Short mmCIF file of C-alpha atoms in Angstrom, two decimals:
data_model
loop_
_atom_site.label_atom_id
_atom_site.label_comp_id
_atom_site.label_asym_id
_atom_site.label_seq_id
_atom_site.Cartn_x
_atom_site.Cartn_y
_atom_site.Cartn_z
CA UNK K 1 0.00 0.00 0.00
CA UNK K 2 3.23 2.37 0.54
CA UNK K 3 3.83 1.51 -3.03
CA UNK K 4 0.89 0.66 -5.00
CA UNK K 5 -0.98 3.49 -7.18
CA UNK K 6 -3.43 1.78 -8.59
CA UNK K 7 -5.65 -0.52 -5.99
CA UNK K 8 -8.81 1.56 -5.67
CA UNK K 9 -10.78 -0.79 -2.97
CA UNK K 10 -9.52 -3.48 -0.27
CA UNK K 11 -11.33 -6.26 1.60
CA UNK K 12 -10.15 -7.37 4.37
CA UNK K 13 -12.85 -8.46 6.47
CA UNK K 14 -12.50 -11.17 9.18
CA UNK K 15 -8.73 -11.22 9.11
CA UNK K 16 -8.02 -11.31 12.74
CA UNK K 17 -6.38 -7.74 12.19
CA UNK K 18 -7.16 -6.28 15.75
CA UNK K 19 -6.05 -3.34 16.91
CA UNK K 20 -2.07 -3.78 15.76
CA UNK K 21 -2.79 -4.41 12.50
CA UNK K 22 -4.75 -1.58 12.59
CA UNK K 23 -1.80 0.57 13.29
CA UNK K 24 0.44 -0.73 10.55
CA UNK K 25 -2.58 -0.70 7.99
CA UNK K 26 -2.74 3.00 8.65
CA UNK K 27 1.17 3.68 8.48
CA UNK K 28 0.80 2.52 5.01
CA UNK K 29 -2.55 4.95 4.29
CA UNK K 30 -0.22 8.00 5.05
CA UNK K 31 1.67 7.23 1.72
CA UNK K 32 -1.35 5.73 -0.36
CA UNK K 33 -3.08 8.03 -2.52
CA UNK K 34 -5.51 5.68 -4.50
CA UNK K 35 -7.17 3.62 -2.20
CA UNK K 36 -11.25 4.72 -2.30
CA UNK K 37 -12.62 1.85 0.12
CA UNK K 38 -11.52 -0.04 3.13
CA UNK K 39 -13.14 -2.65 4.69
CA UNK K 40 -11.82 -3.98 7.93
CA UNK K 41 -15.19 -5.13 9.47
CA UNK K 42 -15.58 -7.73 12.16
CA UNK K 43 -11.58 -7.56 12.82
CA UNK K 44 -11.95 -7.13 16.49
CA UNK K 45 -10.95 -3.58 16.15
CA UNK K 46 -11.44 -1.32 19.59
CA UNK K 47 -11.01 2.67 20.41
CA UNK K 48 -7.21 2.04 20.78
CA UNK K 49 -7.26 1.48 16.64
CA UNK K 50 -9.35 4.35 16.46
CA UNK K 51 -6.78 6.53 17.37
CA UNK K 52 -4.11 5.41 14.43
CA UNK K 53 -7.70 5.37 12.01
CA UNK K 54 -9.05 9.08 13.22
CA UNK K 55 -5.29 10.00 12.80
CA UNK K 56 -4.90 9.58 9.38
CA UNK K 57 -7.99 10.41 8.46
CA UNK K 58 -6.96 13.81 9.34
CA UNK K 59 -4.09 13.87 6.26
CA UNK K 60 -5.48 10.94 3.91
CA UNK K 61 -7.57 12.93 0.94
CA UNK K 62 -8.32 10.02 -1.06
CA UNK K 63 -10.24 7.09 0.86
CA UNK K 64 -14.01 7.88 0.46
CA UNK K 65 -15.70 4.51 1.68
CA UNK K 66 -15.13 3.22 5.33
CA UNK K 67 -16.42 -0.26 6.68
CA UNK K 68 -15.52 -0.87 10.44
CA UNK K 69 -19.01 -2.80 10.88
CA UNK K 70 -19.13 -5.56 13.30
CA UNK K 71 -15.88 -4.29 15.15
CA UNK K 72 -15.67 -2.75 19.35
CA UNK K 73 -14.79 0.83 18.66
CA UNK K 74 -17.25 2.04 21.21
CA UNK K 75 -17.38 5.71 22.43
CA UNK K 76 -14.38 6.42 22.56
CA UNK K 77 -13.68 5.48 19.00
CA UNK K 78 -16.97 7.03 17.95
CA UNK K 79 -15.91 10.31 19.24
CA UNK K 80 -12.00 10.03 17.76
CA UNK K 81 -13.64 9.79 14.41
CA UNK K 82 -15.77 12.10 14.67
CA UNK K 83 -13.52 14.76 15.55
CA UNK K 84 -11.54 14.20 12.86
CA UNK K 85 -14.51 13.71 10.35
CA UNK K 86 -15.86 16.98 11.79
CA UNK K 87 -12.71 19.32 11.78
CA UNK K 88 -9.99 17.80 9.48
CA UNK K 89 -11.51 14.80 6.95
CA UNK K 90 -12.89 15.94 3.88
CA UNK K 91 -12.79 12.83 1.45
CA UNK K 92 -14.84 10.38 3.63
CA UNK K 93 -18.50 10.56 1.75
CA UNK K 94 -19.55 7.00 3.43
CA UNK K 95 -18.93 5.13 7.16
CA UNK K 96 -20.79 2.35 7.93
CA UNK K 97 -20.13 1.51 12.12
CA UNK K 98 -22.82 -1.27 12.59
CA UNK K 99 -22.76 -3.44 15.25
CA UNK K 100 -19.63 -1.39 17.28
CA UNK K 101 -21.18 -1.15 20.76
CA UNK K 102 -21.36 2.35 20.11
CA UNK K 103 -24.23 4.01 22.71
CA UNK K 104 -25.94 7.30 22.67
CA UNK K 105 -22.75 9.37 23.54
CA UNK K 106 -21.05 8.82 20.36
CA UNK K 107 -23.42 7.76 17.84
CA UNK K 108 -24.76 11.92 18.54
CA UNK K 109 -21.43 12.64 18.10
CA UNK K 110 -21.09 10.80 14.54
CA UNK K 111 -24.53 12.73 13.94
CA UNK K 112 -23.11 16.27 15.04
CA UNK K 113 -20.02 15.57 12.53
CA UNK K 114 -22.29 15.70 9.59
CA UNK K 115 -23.39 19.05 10.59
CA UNK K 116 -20.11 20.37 9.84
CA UNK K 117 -18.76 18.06 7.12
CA UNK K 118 -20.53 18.39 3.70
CA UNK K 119 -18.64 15.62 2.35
CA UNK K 120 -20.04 12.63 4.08
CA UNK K 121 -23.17 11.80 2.98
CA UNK K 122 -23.82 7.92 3.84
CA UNK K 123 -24.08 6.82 7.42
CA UNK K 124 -25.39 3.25 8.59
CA UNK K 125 -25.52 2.73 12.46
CA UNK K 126 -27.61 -0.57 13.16
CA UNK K 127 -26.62 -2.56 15.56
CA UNK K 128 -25.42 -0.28 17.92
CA UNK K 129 -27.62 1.06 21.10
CA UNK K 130 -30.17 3.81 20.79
CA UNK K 131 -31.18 6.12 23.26
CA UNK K 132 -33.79 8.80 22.58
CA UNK K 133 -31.10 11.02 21.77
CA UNK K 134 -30.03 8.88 19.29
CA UNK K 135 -33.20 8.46 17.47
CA UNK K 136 -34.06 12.11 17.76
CA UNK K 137 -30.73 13.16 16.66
CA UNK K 138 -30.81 11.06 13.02
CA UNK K 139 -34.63 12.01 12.62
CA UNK K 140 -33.41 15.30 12.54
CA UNK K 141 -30.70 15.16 9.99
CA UNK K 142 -33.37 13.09 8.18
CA UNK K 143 -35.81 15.69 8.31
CA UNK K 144 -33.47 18.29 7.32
CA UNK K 145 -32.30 16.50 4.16
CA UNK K 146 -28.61 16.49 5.40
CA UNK K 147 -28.88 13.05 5.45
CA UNK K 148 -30.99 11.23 2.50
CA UNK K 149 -33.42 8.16 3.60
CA UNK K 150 -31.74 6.05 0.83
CA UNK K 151 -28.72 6.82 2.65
CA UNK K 152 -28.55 5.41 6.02
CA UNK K 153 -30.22 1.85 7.67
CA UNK K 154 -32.69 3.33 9.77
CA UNK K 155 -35.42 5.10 9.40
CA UNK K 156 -36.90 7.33 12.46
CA UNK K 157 -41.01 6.98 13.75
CA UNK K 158 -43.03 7.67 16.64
CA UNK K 159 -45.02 5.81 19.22
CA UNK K 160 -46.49 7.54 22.33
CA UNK K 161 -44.73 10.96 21.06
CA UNK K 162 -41.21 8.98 21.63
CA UNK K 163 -38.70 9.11 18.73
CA UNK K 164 -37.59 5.73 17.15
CA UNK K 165 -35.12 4.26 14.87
CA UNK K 166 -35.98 1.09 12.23
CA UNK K 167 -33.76 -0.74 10.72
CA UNK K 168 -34.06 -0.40 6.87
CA UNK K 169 -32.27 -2.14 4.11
CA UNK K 170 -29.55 -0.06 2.49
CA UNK K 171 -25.95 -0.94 2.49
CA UNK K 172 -22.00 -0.78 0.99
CA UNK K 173 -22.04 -2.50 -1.49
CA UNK K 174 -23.60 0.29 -3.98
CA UNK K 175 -20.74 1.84 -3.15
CA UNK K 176 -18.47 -0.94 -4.98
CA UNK K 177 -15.96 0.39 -7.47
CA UNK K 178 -15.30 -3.07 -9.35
CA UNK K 179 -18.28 -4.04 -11.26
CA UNK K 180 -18.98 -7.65 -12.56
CA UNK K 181 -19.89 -7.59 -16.25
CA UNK K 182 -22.52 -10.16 -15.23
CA UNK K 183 -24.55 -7.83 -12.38
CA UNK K 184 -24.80 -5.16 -10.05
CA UNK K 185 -23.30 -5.47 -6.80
CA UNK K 186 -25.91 -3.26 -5.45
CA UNK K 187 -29.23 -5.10 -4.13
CA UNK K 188 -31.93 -4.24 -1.49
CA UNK K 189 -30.09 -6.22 0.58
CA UNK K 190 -27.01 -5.03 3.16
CA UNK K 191 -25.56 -8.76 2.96
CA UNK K 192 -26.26 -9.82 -0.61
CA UNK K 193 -24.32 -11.05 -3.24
CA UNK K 194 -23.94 -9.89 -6.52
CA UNK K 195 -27.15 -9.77 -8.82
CA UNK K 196 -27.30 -12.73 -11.69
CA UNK K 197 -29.16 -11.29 -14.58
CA UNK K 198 -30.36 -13.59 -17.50
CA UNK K 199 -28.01 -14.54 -20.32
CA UNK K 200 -29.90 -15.24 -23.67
CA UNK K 201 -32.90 -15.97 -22.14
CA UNK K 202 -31.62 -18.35 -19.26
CA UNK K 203 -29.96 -17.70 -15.76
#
């Protein structure tokens, strides 16, 4: 990745990174300037990685999609990234933290970012643990059109005049650079696999 020029997106989901492989991952980012999307999901990843991720967040202008689903980032990682997405990152446009552990604290804190940073438009948070601040705090950027319903898995509604989140199917993959000439990777699904689409008449 110090090297290369060319990769554009990298997978690495459920590699057993944790939070030192994090670290050297991110040494290499300060160098790269063509990588577009990471995914490190569900690589036991905590706030300590945060800190080397939120770091070079602050310098990297290139990487635009973000997957740390399924990882332990918390809080405290919650509110490293969002400093940085809120004062320094402009490149980010989608983040998807699903399933982190993250509670109210920091997932207003990812919400408050987008107030300030036009760039990142694509936000998906399921998983995590709502509190009515929560909910009220992504109905509001809902509402306000700073963040679009087809952009984000929930979707807020009331009961009893209390603010709720659903969760609603949208996902990363539409974001997918590399195209199959036989599909689209995007579906109405978060976990599903590239589209088949009839050849001469037969699948």
């Amino acid at each position: 990745l110090k090297e290369n020029h060319c990769l554009v997106e990298l997978h690495v989901c459920k590699h057993n990174i944790k939070n030192c492989g994090i670290k050297q991952l991110c040494d290499a980012l300060y160098l790269n300037r063509s990588l577009r999307y990471l995914d490190v999901s569900c690589n036991k990843i905590t706030c300590d990685g945060m800190v080397f991720l939120a770091d070079v967040l602050k310098s990297n202008t290139t990487l635009e999609v973000l997957d740390l689903s399924f990882n332990r980032i918390e809080n405290a990682g919650a509110k490293h990234l969002s400093e940085t997405l809120a004062s320094h990152n402009r490149s980010l446009r989608a983040l998807s933290v699903v399933s982190n552990n993250i509670q109210g604290e920091g997932l207003v804190a990812l919400s408050q970012s987008m107030k300030t940073n036009p760039t990142l438009s694509n936000v998906y948070i399921w998983g995590n643990k709502f509190d009515e601040a929560t909910c009220v705090a992504y109905s509001d950027l809902i509402q306000t059109g700073r963040l679009k319903p087809d952009n984000t898995d929930v979707e807020p509604f009331v009961v009893d005049g209390h603010m709720y989140l659903a969760e609603v199917s949208n996902g990363l993959k539409k974001h997918y650079y590399w195209r199959p000439i036989y599909g689209e990777a995007c579906t109405n699904s978060p976990n599903a696999g590239f589209t088949l689409v009839p050849v001469g008449g037969h699948l």
